């Protein structure tokens, strides 16, 4: 898996260089007079191939953006650099195409009709490109986030043509979710049918309850101190609690149960700190169960403490290495 990611990082770097060269060769070195309509379209096609490859690998790298945040690709936000090159080149070519297909003054008829059609195509493309829709990978726990973002960005946009909404939906699906819409003709009239098909499968109250209860009862255990493990425990619990609360369940009354789910997964050192925290609470409020909010605060403080310690250890190692290098 590591080798696969290494290949992806190298490919992303190579694609960025290709797009940078593309921008330079297209917008800065070439004489505009040398461009024809066919030249522009061919360059656009090539640019889209570069971008499709870049986007595909970025989606594959997204799950490791936190664990590999020190890598140059994430640290220097090379995705943003690549998208800037893409948009700059595409904007220049689109503008050039408009000037090439525009009819001469006074011209009418077929030429004018073709220009109108080209403008309509550009309008459709721009509506497809301007919205960054999250991917839905058929995992039940991803559905709620996907649904809310899709509704906000696409479904509730009254100015967006229905067929464009349909195309956005198809572009954002993977795996089983995409297979469910196979065979449905891509026309505006079928969009609601497609959306209803997905909601019947994934927007199921009992399935959502079962999925998030399973997430809570199968939290991973830790044998050694790890800030990232604590963050994962807390994030998974908060995600499930928010979903269960949205289902109308009395989550507020489950504080002790939720604390138990997480407490038994803590590393020994963190559990010991929590026991000491409980002793303090008992001194202040005898026979009172801790709230999930107080436990959450404890974990957040613990995570920050571990992050500061890790940062200090890295700085100490760096100073030692620098001292050794100076002696050498």
PDB file of C-alpha atoms in Angstrom:
ATOM      1  CA  UNK A   1       0.000   0.000   0.000  1.00  0.00           C
ATOM      2  CA  UNK A   2       2.877   2.364   0.886  1.00  0.00           C
ATOM      3  CA  UNK A   3       4.508   1.728  -2.490  1.00  0.00           C
ATOM      4  CA  UNK A   4       1.193   2.500  -4.189  1.00  0.00           C
ATOM      5  CA  UNK A   5       0.952   5.854  -2.388  1.00  0.00           C
ATOM      6  CA  UNK A   6       4.552   6.648  -3.284  1.00  0.00           C
ATOM      7  CA  UNK A   7       3.725   6.068  -6.948  1.00  0.00           C
ATOM      8  CA  UNK A   8       0.671   8.324  -6.579  1.00  0.00           C
ATOM      9  CA  UNK A   9       2.712  11.140  -5.011  1.00  0.00           C
ATOM     10  CA  UNK A  10       5.252  10.913  -7.857  1.00  0.00           C
ATOM     11  CA  UNK A  11       2.501  10.866 -10.488  1.00  0.00           C
ATOM     12  CA  UNK A  12       0.810  13.941  -8.969  1.00  0.00           C
ATOM     13  CA  UNK A  13       4.126  15.821  -9.036  1.00  0.00           C
ATOM     14  CA  UNK A  14       4.679  14.791 -12.659  1.00  0.00           C
ATOM     15  CA  UNK A  15       1.165  15.871 -13.662  1.00  0.00           C
ATOM     16  CA  UNK A  16       1.630  19.282 -12.015  1.00  0.00           C
ATOM     17  CA  UNK A  17       4.849  19.786 -14.013  1.00  0.00           C
ATOM     18  CA  UNK A  18       3.001  18.772 -17.190  1.00  0.00           C
ATOM     19  CA  UNK A  19       0.219  21.278 -16.478  1.00  0.00           C
ATOM     20  CA  UNK A  20       2.724  24.014 -15.611  1.00  0.00           C
ATOM     21  CA  UNK A  21       4.480  23.423 -18.926  1.00  0.00           C
ATOM     22  CA  UNK A  22       1.104  23.335 -20.628  1.00  0.00           C
ATOM     23  CA  UNK A  23       0.220  26.776 -19.203  1.00  0.00           C
ATOM     24  CA  UNK A  24       3.584  28.175 -20.234  1.00  0.00           C
ATOM     25  CA  UNK A  25       3.466  26.756 -23.764  1.00  0.00           C
ATOM     26  CA  UNK A  26      -0.183  27.638 -24.311  1.00  0.00           C
ATOM     27  CA  UNK A  27      -0.669  31.079 -22.768  1.00  0.00           C
ATOM     28  CA  UNK A  28       2.788  32.624 -22.828  1.00  0.00           C
ATOM     29  CA  UNK A  29       4.979  31.302 -25.616  1.00  0.00           C
ATOM     30  CA  UNK A  30       2.560  30.649 -28.444  1.00  0.00           C
ATOM     31  CA  UNK A  31       1.442  33.460 -30.714  1.00  0.00           C
ATOM     32  CA  UNK A  32      -2.298  33.782 -30.553  1.00  0.00           C
ATOM     33  CA  UNK A  33      -2.494  34.067 -34.321  1.00  0.00           C
ATOM     34  CA  UNK A  34      -1.121  30.533 -34.617  1.00  0.00           C
ATOM     35  CA  UNK A  35      -4.127  29.031 -32.820  1.00  0.00           C
ATOM     36  CA  UNK A  36      -7.068  27.652 -34.762  1.00  0.00           C
ATOM     37  CA  UNK A  37     -10.347  26.368 -33.380  1.00  0.00           C
ATOM     38  CA  UNK A  38      -9.088  22.785 -33.823  1.00  0.00           C
ATOM     39  CA  UNK A  39      -5.812  23.615 -32.004  1.00  0.00           C
ATOM     40  CA  UNK A  40      -7.726  24.983 -29.036  1.00  0.00           C
ATOM     41  CA  UNK A  41     -10.043  22.000 -28.853  1.00  0.00           C
ATOM     42  CA  UNK A  42      -7.157  19.519 -29.039  1.00  0.00           C
ATOM     43  CA  UNK A  43      -5.342  21.354 -26.259  1.00  0.00           C
ATOM     44  CA  UNK A  44      -8.518  21.389 -24.175  1.00  0.00           C
ATOM     45  CA  UNK A  45      -8.905  17.631 -24.611  1.00  0.00           C
ATOM     46  CA  UNK A  46      -5.291  17.069 -23.523  1.00  0.00           C
ATOM     47  CA  UNK A  47      -5.737  19.377 -20.542  1.00  0.00           C
ATOM     48  CA  UNK A  48      -8.866  17.487 -19.458  1.00  0.00           C
ATOM     49  CA  UNK A  49      -6.932  14.206 -19.562  1.00  0.00           C
ATOM     50  CA  UNK A  50      -4.258  15.687 -17.314  1.00  0.00           C
ATOM     51  CA  UNK A  51      -6.887  16.974 -14.898  1.00  0.00           C
ATOM     52  CA  UNK A  52      -8.923  13.744 -14.849  1.00  0.00           C
ATOM     53  CA  UNK A  53      -5.784  11.807 -13.870  1.00  0.00           C
ATOM     54  CA  UNK A  54      -4.870  14.414 -11.245  1.00  0.00           C
ATOM     55  CA  UNK A  55      -8.365  14.396  -9.683  1.00  0.00           C
ATOM     56  CA  UNK A  56      -8.564  10.590  -9.641  1.00  0.00           C
ATOM     57  CA  UNK A  57      -5.294  10.233  -7.734  1.00  0.00           C
ATOM     58  CA  UNK A  58      -6.173  13.111  -5.362  1.00  0.00           C
ATOM     59  CA  UNK A  59      -9.352  11.256  -4.366  1.00  0.00           C
ATOM     60  CA  UNK A  60      -7.247   8.154  -3.725  1.00  0.00           C
ATOM     61  CA  UNK A  61      -4.831  10.153  -1.548  1.00  0.00           C
ATOM     62  CA  UNK A  62      -7.518  11.993   0.439  1.00  0.00           C
ATOM     63  CA  UNK A  63      -7.916   9.287   3.154  1.00  0.00           C
ATOM     64  CA  UNK A  64      -4.247   9.679   4.168  1.00  0.00           C
ATOM     65  CA  UNK A  65      -4.195  13.501   4.146  1.00  0.00           C
ATOM     66  CA  UNK A  66      -3.994  13.609   7.952  1.00  0.00           C
ATOM     67  CA  UNK A  67      -1.633  10.705   8.583  1.00  0.00           C
ATOM     68  CA  UNK A  68       0.713  11.904   5.824  1.00  0.00           C
ATOM     69  CA  UNK A  69       0.259  15.635   6.314  1.00  0.00           C
ATOM     70  CA  UNK A  70       4.043  16.147   6.429  1.00  0.00           C
ATOM     71  CA  UNK A  71       4.334  15.065   2.779  1.00  0.00           C
ATOM     72  CA  UNK A  72       4.989  17.912   0.370  1.00  0.00           C
ATOM     73  CA  UNK A  73       1.779  17.178  -1.561  1.00  0.00           C
ATOM     74  CA  UNK A  74      -0.350  18.028   1.488  1.00  0.00           C
ATOM     75  CA  UNK A  75       2.025  20.389   3.289  1.00  0.00           C
ATOM     76  CA  UNK A  76       2.373  22.745   0.302  1.00  0.00           C
ATOM     77  CA  UNK A  77      -1.187  22.177  -0.960  1.00  0.00           C
ATOM     78  CA  UNK A  78      -0.093  20.957  -4.389  1.00  0.00           C
ATOM     79  CA  UNK A  79      -3.706  20.173  -5.248  1.00  0.00           C
ATOM     80  CA  UNK A  80      -4.428  23.901  -5.192  1.00  0.00           C
ATOM     81  CA  UNK A  81      -1.361  24.535  -7.361  1.00  0.00           C
ATOM     82  CA  UNK A  82      -2.518  21.948  -9.876  1.00  0.00           C
ATOM     83  CA  UNK A  83      -6.079  23.282  -9.978  1.00  0.00           C
ATOM     84  CA  UNK A  84      -4.756  26.828 -10.501  1.00  0.00           C
ATOM     85  CA  UNK A  85      -2.735  25.686 -13.535  1.00  0.00           C
ATOM     86  CA  UNK A  86      -5.756  23.810 -14.880  1.00  0.00           C
ATOM     87  CA  UNK A  87      -8.155  26.730 -14.490  1.00  0.00           C
ATOM     88  CA  UNK A  88      -5.686  29.268 -15.907  1.00  0.00           C
ATOM     89  CA  UNK A  89      -5.064  27.210 -19.058  1.00  0.00           C
ATOM     90  CA  UNK A  90      -8.699  26.263 -19.489  1.00  0.00           C
ATOM     91  CA  UNK A  91      -9.899  29.838 -19.053  1.00  0.00           C
ATOM     92  CA  UNK A  92      -7.418  31.086 -21.638  1.00  0.00           C
ATOM     93  CA  UNK A  93      -8.415  28.399 -24.163  1.00  0.00           C
ATOM     94  CA  UNK A  94     -12.140  28.976 -23.592  1.00  0.00           C
ATOM     95  CA  UNK A  95     -11.744  32.696 -24.211  1.00  0.00           C
ATOM     96  CA  UNK A  96      -9.680  32.009 -27.312  1.00  0.00           C
ATOM     97  CA  UNK A  97     -12.299  29.586 -28.598  1.00  0.00           C
ATOM     98  CA  UNK A  98     -15.030  32.173 -28.149  1.00  0.00           C
ATOM     99  CA  UNK A  99     -13.121  34.649 -30.287  1.00  0.00           C
ATOM    100  CA  UNK A 100     -12.526  32.010 -32.964  1.00  0.00           C
ATOM    101  CA  UNK A 101     -16.132  30.836 -33.193  1.00  0.00           C
ATOM    102  CA  UNK A 102     -17.642  34.335 -32.947  1.00  0.00           C
ATOM    103  CA  UNK A 103     -19.198  35.369 -36.303  1.00  0.00           C
ATOM    104  CA  UNK A 104     -17.860  38.444 -38.119  1.00  0.00           C
ATOM    105  CA  UNK A 105     -19.855  41.651 -37.786  1.00  0.00           C
ATOM    106  CA  UNK A 106     -23.167  41.415 -39.663  1.00  0.00           C
ATOM    107  CA  UNK A 107     -22.939  37.659 -40.199  1.00  0.00           C
ATOM    108  CA  UNK A 108     -26.136  35.662 -39.620  1.00  0.00           C
ATOM    109  CA  UNK A 109     -27.518  32.219 -40.232  1.00  0.00           C
ATOM    110  CA  UNK A 110     -25.610  29.013 -39.596  1.00  0.00           C
ATOM    111  CA  UNK A 111     -22.539  30.695 -38.112  1.00  0.00           C
ATOM    112  CA  UNK A 112     -24.693  32.521 -35.557  1.00  0.00           C
ATOM    113  CA  UNK A 113     -26.578  29.331 -34.689  1.00  0.00           C
ATOM    114  CA  UNK A 114     -23.304  27.460 -34.155  1.00  0.00           C
ATOM    115  CA  UNK A 115     -22.053  30.210 -31.841  1.00  0.00           C
ATOM    116  CA  UNK A 116     -25.268  30.025 -29.820  1.00  0.00           C
ATOM    117  CA  UNK A 117     -24.910  26.259 -29.534  1.00  0.00           C
ATOM    118  CA  UNK A 118     -21.256  26.577 -28.468  1.00  0.00           C
ATOM    119  CA  UNK A 119     -22.246  29.131 -25.817  1.00  0.00           C
ATOM    120  CA  UNK A 120     -24.912  26.763 -24.514  1.00  0.00           C
ATOM    121  CA  UNK A 121     -22.376  23.927 -24.273  1.00  0.00           C
ATOM    122  CA  UNK A 122     -19.922  26.174 -22.418  1.00  0.00           C
ATOM    123  CA  UNK A 123     -22.717  27.171 -20.036  1.00  0.00           C
ATOM    124  CA  UNK A 124     -23.526  23.530 -19.269  1.00  0.00           C
ATOM    125  CA  UNK A 125     -19.832  22.704 -18.766  1.00  0.00           C
ATOM    126  CA  UNK A 126     -19.361  25.636 -16.412  1.00  0.00           C
ATOM    127  CA  UNK A 127     -22.292  24.515 -14.259  1.00  0.00           C
ATOM    128  CA  UNK A 128     -20.788  21.031 -14.035  1.00  0.00           C
ATOM    129  CA  UNK A 129     -17.356  22.387 -13.106  1.00  0.00           C
ATOM    130  CA  UNK A 130     -18.225  25.082 -10.578  1.00  0.00           C
ATOM    131  CA  UNK A 131     -19.576  22.719  -7.892  1.00  0.00           C
ATOM    132  CA  UNK A 132     -17.203  20.467  -5.926  1.00  0.00           C
ATOM    133  CA  UNK A 133     -19.408  17.532  -4.892  1.00  0.00           C
ATOM    134  CA  UNK A 134     -18.127  14.976  -2.350  1.00  0.00           C
ATOM    135  CA  UNK A 135     -17.897  11.352  -3.469  1.00  0.00           C
ATOM    136  CA  UNK A 136     -20.265   8.750  -2.066  1.00  0.00           C
ATOM    137  CA  UNK A 137     -18.581   5.354  -1.841  1.00  0.00           C
ATOM    138  CA  UNK A 138     -21.658   3.292  -0.834  1.00  0.00           C
ATOM    139  CA  UNK A 139     -20.576   3.133   2.840  1.00  0.00           C
ATOM    140  CA  UNK A 140     -23.619   3.740   5.010  1.00  0.00           C
ATOM    141  CA  UNK A 141     -21.736   5.994   7.452  1.00  0.00           C
ATOM    142  CA  UNK A 142     -20.823   8.336   4.563  1.00  0.00           C
ATOM    143  CA  UNK A 143     -24.417   8.762   3.416  1.00  0.00           C
ATOM    144  CA  UNK A 144     -25.564  11.464   5.829  1.00  0.00           C
ATOM    145  CA  UNK A 145     -22.627  13.774   5.080  1.00  0.00           C
ATOM    146  CA  UNK A 146     -22.990  13.204   1.350  1.00  0.00           C
ATOM    147  CA  UNK A 147     -26.759  13.770   1.398  1.00  0.00           C
ATOM    148  CA  UNK A 148     -26.542  17.067   3.291  1.00  0.00           C
ATOM    149  CA  UNK A 149     -23.764  18.453   1.073  1.00  0.00           C
ATOM    150  CA  UNK A 150     -25.488  17.320  -2.121  1.00  0.00           C
ATOM    151  CA  UNK A 151     -28.773  18.905  -1.032  1.00  0.00           C
ATOM    152  CA  UNK A 152     -27.022  22.149  -0.115  1.00  0.00           C
ATOM    153  CA  UNK A 153     -24.849  22.439  -3.246  1.00  0.00           C
ATOM    154  CA  UNK A 154     -27.090  20.877  -5.903  1.00  0.00           C
ATOM    155  CA  UNK A 155     -30.574  19.758  -4.914  1.00  0.00           C
ATOM    156  CA  UNK A 156     -31.641  23.117  -3.433  1.00  0.00           C
ATOM    157  CA  UNK A 157     -30.132  25.193  -6.264  1.00  0.00           C
ATOM    158  CA  UNK A 158     -33.247  26.451  -8.048  1.00  0.00           C
ATOM    159  CA  UNK A 159     -31.184  27.962 -10.883  1.00  0.00           C
ATOM    160  CA  UNK A 160     -29.474  24.706 -11.861  1.00  0.00           C
ATOM    161  CA  UNK A 161     -31.082  22.675 -14.692  1.00  0.00           C
ATOM    162  CA  UNK A 162     -32.377  19.300 -13.523  1.00  0.00           C
ATOM    163  CA  UNK A 163     -30.282  17.388 -16.068  1.00  0.00           C
ATOM    164  CA  UNK A 164     -27.132  19.032 -14.634  1.00  0.00           C
ATOM    165  CA  UNK A 165     -28.211  17.942 -11.152  1.00  0.00           C
ATOM    166  CA  UNK A 166     -28.562  14.410 -12.496  1.00  0.00           C
ATOM    167  CA  UNK A 167     -25.076  14.525 -14.014  1.00  0.00           C
ATOM    168  CA  UNK A 168     -23.642  15.791 -10.724  1.00  0.00           C
ATOM    169  CA  UNK A 169     -25.302  12.902  -8.922  1.00  0.00           C
ATOM    170  CA  UNK A 170     -23.889  10.301 -11.297  1.00  0.00           C
ATOM    171  CA  UNK A 171     -20.395  11.851 -11.148  1.00  0.00           C
ATOM    172  CA  UNK A 172     -20.360  11.645  -7.344  1.00  0.00           C
ATOM    173  CA  UNK A 173     -21.268   7.958  -6.966  1.00  0.00           C
ATOM    174  CA  UNK A 174     -19.008   4.924  -6.714  1.00  0.00           C
ATOM    175  CA  UNK A 175     -19.412   1.175  -6.282  1.00  0.00           C
ATOM    176  CA  UNK A 176     -22.826  -0.221  -5.389  1.00  0.00           C
ATOM    177  CA  UNK A 177     -24.389   3.254  -5.247  1.00  0.00           C
ATOM    178  CA  UNK A 178     -23.398   3.912  -8.866  1.00  0.00           C
ATOM    179  CA  UNK A 179     -24.592   0.446  -9.933  1.00  0.00           C
ATOM    180  CA  UNK A 180     -28.087   1.178  -8.589  1.00  0.00           C
ATOM    181  CA  UNK A 181     -28.555   3.929 -11.188  1.00  0.00           C
ATOM    182  CA  UNK A 182     -27.250   1.991 -14.164  1.00  0.00           C
ATOM    183  CA  UNK A 183     -29.706   1.867 -17.034  1.00  0.00           C
ATOM    184  CA  UNK A 184     -31.546   5.056 -16.052  1.00  0.00           C
ATOM    185  CA  UNK A 185     -31.504   7.449 -19.011  1.00  0.00           C
ATOM    186  CA  UNK A 186     -29.777  10.759 -18.222  1.00  0.00           C
ATOM    187  CA  UNK A 187     -32.640  13.177 -18.770  1.00  0.00           C
ATOM    188  CA  UNK A 188     -34.132  15.724 -16.414  1.00  0.00           C
ATOM    189  CA  UNK A 189     -37.359  13.772 -15.956  1.00  0.00           C
ATOM    190  CA  UNK A 190     -35.446  10.836 -14.446  1.00  0.00           C
ATOM    191  CA  UNK A 191     -33.482  12.773 -11.832  1.00  0.00           C
ATOM    192  CA  UNK A 192     -36.093  12.455  -9.072  1.00  0.00           C
ATOM    193  CA  UNK A 193     -36.407   8.722  -9.757  1.00  0.00           C
ATOM    194  CA  UNK A 194     -32.642   8.325  -9.377  1.00  0.00           C
ATOM    195  CA  UNK A 195     -32.526  10.350  -6.155  1.00  0.00           C
ATOM    196  CA  UNK A 196     -35.482   8.420  -4.698  1.00  0.00           C
ATOM    197  CA  UNK A 197     -33.720   5.133  -5.537  1.00  0.00           C
ATOM    198  CA  UNK A 198     -30.713   6.177  -3.467  1.00  0.00           C
ATOM    199  CA  UNK A 199     -32.712   7.515  -0.525  1.00  0.00           C
ATOM    200  CA  UNK A 200     -34.797   4.320  -0.326  1.00  0.00           C
ATOM    201  CA  UNK A 201     -31.588   2.303  -0.033  1.00  0.00           C
ATOM    202  CA  UNK A 202     -29.414   4.518   2.185  1.00  0.00           C
ATOM    203  CA  UNK A 203     -31.721   7.012   3.950  1.00  0.00           C
ATOM    204  CA  UNK A 204     -33.194   4.275   6.146  1.00  0.00           C
ATOM    205  CA  UNK A 205     -33.690   5.151   9.824  1.00  0.00           C
ATOM    206  CA  UNK A 206     -33.193   1.606  11.123  1.00  0.00           C
ATOM    207  CA  UNK A 207     -30.155   1.005   8.935  1.00  0.00           C
ATOM    208  CA  UNK A 208     -28.599   4.295  10.044  1.00  0.00           C
ATOM    209  CA  UNK A 209     -29.231   3.378  13.689  1.00  0.00           C
ATOM    210  CA  UNK A 210     -27.707  -0.084  13.253  1.00  0.00           C
ATOM    211  CA  UNK A 211     -24.666   1.275  11.393  1.00  0.00           C
ATOM    212  CA  UNK A 212     -23.778   3.872  14.007  1.00  0.00           C
ATOM    213  CA  UNK A 213     -24.431   1.589  16.978  1.00  0.00           C
ATOM    214  CA  UNK A 214     -22.079  -0.893  15.328  1.00  0.00           C
ATOM    215  CA  UNK A 215     -19.475   1.859  15.010  1.00  0.00           C
ATOM    216  CA  UNK A 216     -19.771   2.617  18.726  1.00  0.00           C
ATOM    217  CA  UNK A 217     -19.567  -1.008  19.862  1.00  0.00           C
ATOM    218  CA  UNK A 218     -16.605  -1.833  17.597  1.00  0.00           C
ATOM    219  CA  UNK A 219     -14.282   1.052  18.483  1.00  0.00           C
ATOM    220  CA  UNK A 220     -10.644  -0.018  18.292  1.00  0.00           C
ATOM    221  CA  UNK A 221      -8.521  -0.465  21.425  1.00  0.00           C
ATOM    222  CA  UNK A 222      -5.082   1.019  22.072  1.00  0.00           C
ATOM    223  CA  UNK A 223      -2.191  -0.568  23.975  1.00  0.00           C
ATOM    224  CA  UNK A 224       0.035   2.506  23.957  1.00  0.00           C
ATOM    225  CA  UNK A 225      -0.428   6.253  24.149  1.00  0.00           C
ATOM    226  CA  UNK A 226      -1.576   7.729  20.828  1.00  0.00           C
ATOM    227  CA  UNK A 227      -3.120  11.125  20.201  1.00  0.00           C
ATOM    228  CA  UNK A 228      -4.340  10.044  16.768  1.00  0.00           C
ATOM    229  CA  UNK A 229      -6.114   7.022  18.283  1.00  0.00           C
ATOM    230  CA  UNK A 230      -7.865   9.235  20.844  1.00  0.00           C
ATOM    231  CA  UNK A 231      -8.908  11.630  18.081  1.00  0.00           C
ATOM    232  CA  UNK A 232     -10.342   8.754  16.067  1.00  0.00           C
ATOM    233  CA  UNK A 233     -12.283   7.464  19.081  1.00  0.00           C
ATOM    234  CA  UNK A 234     -13.723  10.898  19.775  1.00  0.00           C
ATOM    235  CA  UNK A 235     -14.521  11.682  16.130  1.00  0.00           C
ATOM    236  CA  UNK A 236     -16.263   8.356  15.556  1.00  0.00           C
ATOM    237  CA  UNK A 237     -18.302   8.744  18.745  1.00  0.00           C
ATOM    238  CA  UNK A 238     -19.314  12.330  17.955  1.00  0.00           C
ATOM    239  CA  UNK A 239     -20.320  11.351  14.422  1.00  0.00           C
ATOM    240  CA  UNK A 240     -22.497   8.515  15.690  1.00  0.00           C
ATOM    241  CA  UNK A 241     -23.996  10.592  18.508  1.00  0.00           C
ATOM    242  CA  UNK A 242     -24.950  13.382  16.093  1.00  0.00           C
ATOM    243  CA  UNK A 243     -26.630  10.899  13.753  1.00  0.00           C
ATOM    244  CA  UNK A 244     -28.500   9.145  16.568  1.00  0.00           C
ATOM    245  CA  UNK A 245     -29.624  12.500  17.945  1.00  0.00           C
ATOM    246  CA  UNK A 246     -30.877  13.481  14.464  1.00  0.00           C
ATOM    247  CA  UNK A 247     -32.927  10.270  14.469  1.00  0.00           C
ATOM    248  CA  UNK A 248     -34.770  11.594  17.526  1.00  0.00           C
ATOM    249  CA  UNK A 249     -33.238   9.165  20.022  1.00  0.00           C
ATOM    250  CA  UNK A 250     -32.730  10.239  23.675  1.00  0.00           C
ATOM    251  CA  UNK A 251     -28.927  10.392  23.353  1.00  0.00           C
ATOM    252  CA  UNK A 252     -28.692  12.913  26.196  1.00  0.00           C
ATOM    253  CA  UNK A 253     -29.619  10.132  28.603  1.00  0.00           C
ATOM    254  CA  UNK A 254     -26.866   7.821  27.344  1.00  0.00           C
ATOM    255  CA  UNK A 255     -23.846   9.687  28.736  1.00  0.00           C
ATOM    256  CA  UNK A 256     -22.627   6.869  31.014  1.00  0.00           C
ATOM    257  CA  UNK A 257     -23.069   4.282  28.246  1.00  0.00           C
ATOM    258  CA  UNK A 258     -21.156   6.377  25.724  1.00  0.00           C
ATOM    259  CA  UNK A 259     -18.361   6.983  28.217  1.00  0.00           C
ATOM    260  CA  UNK A 260     -18.137   3.227  28.834  1.00  0.00           C
ATOM    261  CA  UNK A 261     -17.842   2.495  25.097  1.00  0.00           C
ATOM    262  CA  UNK A 262     -14.783   4.755  24.850  1.00  0.00           C
ATOM    263  CA  UNK A 263     -13.255   4.234  28.293  1.00  0.00           C
ATOM    264  CA  UNK A 264     -12.669   0.519  27.777  1.00  0.00           C
ATOM    265  CA  UNK A 265     -10.766   1.292  24.541  1.00  0.00           C
ATOM    266  CA  UNK A 266      -8.331   3.785  26.090  1.00  0.00           C
ATOM    267  CA  UNK A 267      -4.645   3.061  26.477  1.00  0.00           C
ATOM    268  CA  UNK A 268      -3.628   2.220  30.093  1.00  0.00           C
ATOM    269  CA  UNK A 269      -1.964   5.595  30.762  1.00  0.00           C
ATOM    270  CA  UNK A 270      -4.952   7.642  29.550  1.00  0.00           C
ATOM    271  CA  UNK A 271      -7.349   5.405  31.483  1.00  0.00           C
ATOM    272  CA  UNK A 272      -5.345   6.041  34.630  1.00  0.00           C
ATOM    273  CA  UNK A 273      -5.563   9.802  34.055  1.00  0.00           C
ATOM    274  CA  UNK A 274      -9.333   9.436  33.625  1.00  0.00           C
ATOM    275  CA  UNK A 275      -9.658   7.496  36.909  1.00  0.00           C
ATOM    276  CA  UNK A 276      -7.815  10.301  38.683  1.00  0.00           C
ATOM    277  CA  UNK A 277     -10.190  12.784  37.034  1.00  0.00           C
ATOM    278  CA  UNK A 278     -13.148  10.763  38.301  1.00  0.00           C
ATOM    279  CA  UNK A 279     -11.740  10.878  41.835  1.00  0.00           C
ATOM    280  CA  UNK A 280     -11.634  14.668  41.660  1.00  0.00           C
ATOM    281  CA  UNK A 281     -15.253  14.742  40.477  1.00  0.00           C
ATOM    282  CA  UNK A 282     -16.332  12.503  43.358  1.00  0.00           C
ATOM    283  CA  UNK A 283     -14.703  14.856  45.856  1.00  0.00           C
ATOM    284  CA  UNK A 284     -16.677  17.736  44.376  1.00  0.00           C
ATOM    285  CA  UNK A 285     -19.961  15.950  43.625  1.00  0.00           C
ATOM    286  CA  UNK A 286     -20.410  12.647  45.417  1.00  0.00           C
ATOM    287  CA  UNK A 287     -22.531   9.899  43.796  1.00  0.00           C
ATOM    288  CA  UNK A 288     -22.848  11.833  40.553  1.00  0.00           C
ATOM    289  CA  UNK A 289     -22.136  10.162  37.225  1.00  0.00           C
ATOM    290  CA  UNK A 290     -19.789  12.063  34.883  1.00  0.00           C
ATOM    291  CA  UNK A 291     -21.366  13.671  31.815  1.00  0.00           C
ATOM    292  CA  UNK A 292     -20.267  12.859  28.306  1.00  0.00           C
ATOM    293  CA  UNK A 293     -19.420  16.543  27.889  1.00  0.00           C
ATOM    294  CA  UNK A 294     -16.936  16.389  30.787  1.00  0.00           C
ATOM    295  CA  UNK A 295     -15.410  13.196  29.347  1.00  0.00           C
ATOM    296  CA  UNK A 296     -15.152  14.836  25.935  1.00  0.00           C
ATOM    297  CA  UNK A 297     -13.374  17.831  27.487  1.00  0.00           C
ATOM    298  CA  UNK A 298     -10.957  15.473  29.246  1.00  0.00           C
ATOM    299  CA  UNK A 299     -10.127  13.686  25.966  1.00  0.00           C
ATOM    300  CA  UNK A 300      -9.655  16.933  24.055  1.00  0.00           C
ATOM    301  CA  UNK A 301      -7.250  18.211  26.737  1.00  0.00           C
ATOM    302  CA  UNK A 302      -5.396  14.899  26.632  1.00  0.00           C
ATOM    303  CA  UNK A 303      -5.094  15.018  22.839  1.00  0.00           C
ATOM    304  CA  UNK A 304      -3.716  18.583  22.933  1.00  0.00           C
ATOM    305  CA  UNK A 305      -1.233  17.590  25.637  1.00  0.00           C
ATOM    306  CA  UNK A 306       0.012  14.624  23.583  1.00  0.00           C
ATOM    307  CA  UNK A 307       0.306  16.774  20.459  1.00  0.00           C
ATOM    308  CA  UNK A 308       2.402  19.356  22.326  1.00  0.00           C
ATOM    309  CA  UNK A 309       4.598  16.616  23.729  1.00  0.00           C
ATOM    310  CA  UNK A 310       5.105  15.049  20.327  1.00  0.00           C
ATOM    311  CA  UNK A 311       5.951  18.418  18.822  1.00  0.00           C
ATOM    312  CA  UNK A 312       8.485  19.032  21.619  1.00  0.00           C
ATOM    313  CA  UNK A 313      10.070  15.617  21.051  1.00  0.00           C
ATOM    314  CA  UNK A 314      10.436  16.324  17.336  1.00  0.00           C
ATOM    315  CA  UNK A 315      12.046  19.689  18.064  1.00  0.00           C
ATOM    316  CA  UNK A 316      14.479  18.052  20.501  1.00  0.00           C
ATOM    317  CA  UNK A 317      15.458  15.431  17.923  1.00  0.00           C
ATOM    318  CA  UNK A 318      15.966  18.138  15.313  1.00  0.00           C
ATOM    319  CA  UNK A 319      18.186  20.140  17.692  1.00  0.00           C
ATOM    320  CA  UNK A 320      20.267  17.064  18.498  1.00  0.00           C
ATOM    321  CA  UNK A 321      20.704  16.273  14.816  1.00  0.00           C
ATOM    322  CA  UNK A 322      21.715  19.877  14.096  1.00  0.00           C
ATOM    323  CA  UNK A 323      24.262  19.805  16.930  1.00  0.00           C
ATOM    324  CA  UNK A 324      25.759  16.558  15.595  1.00  0.00           C
ATOM    325  CA  UNK A 325      25.971  17.973  12.078  1.00  0.00           C
ATOM    326  CA  UNK A 326      27.737  21.113  13.340  1.00  0.00           C
ATOM    327  CA  UNK A 327      30.306  19.006  15.194  1.00  0.00           C
ATOM    328  CA  UNK A 328      30.928  16.995  12.066  1.00  0.00           C
TER     329      UNK A 328
END
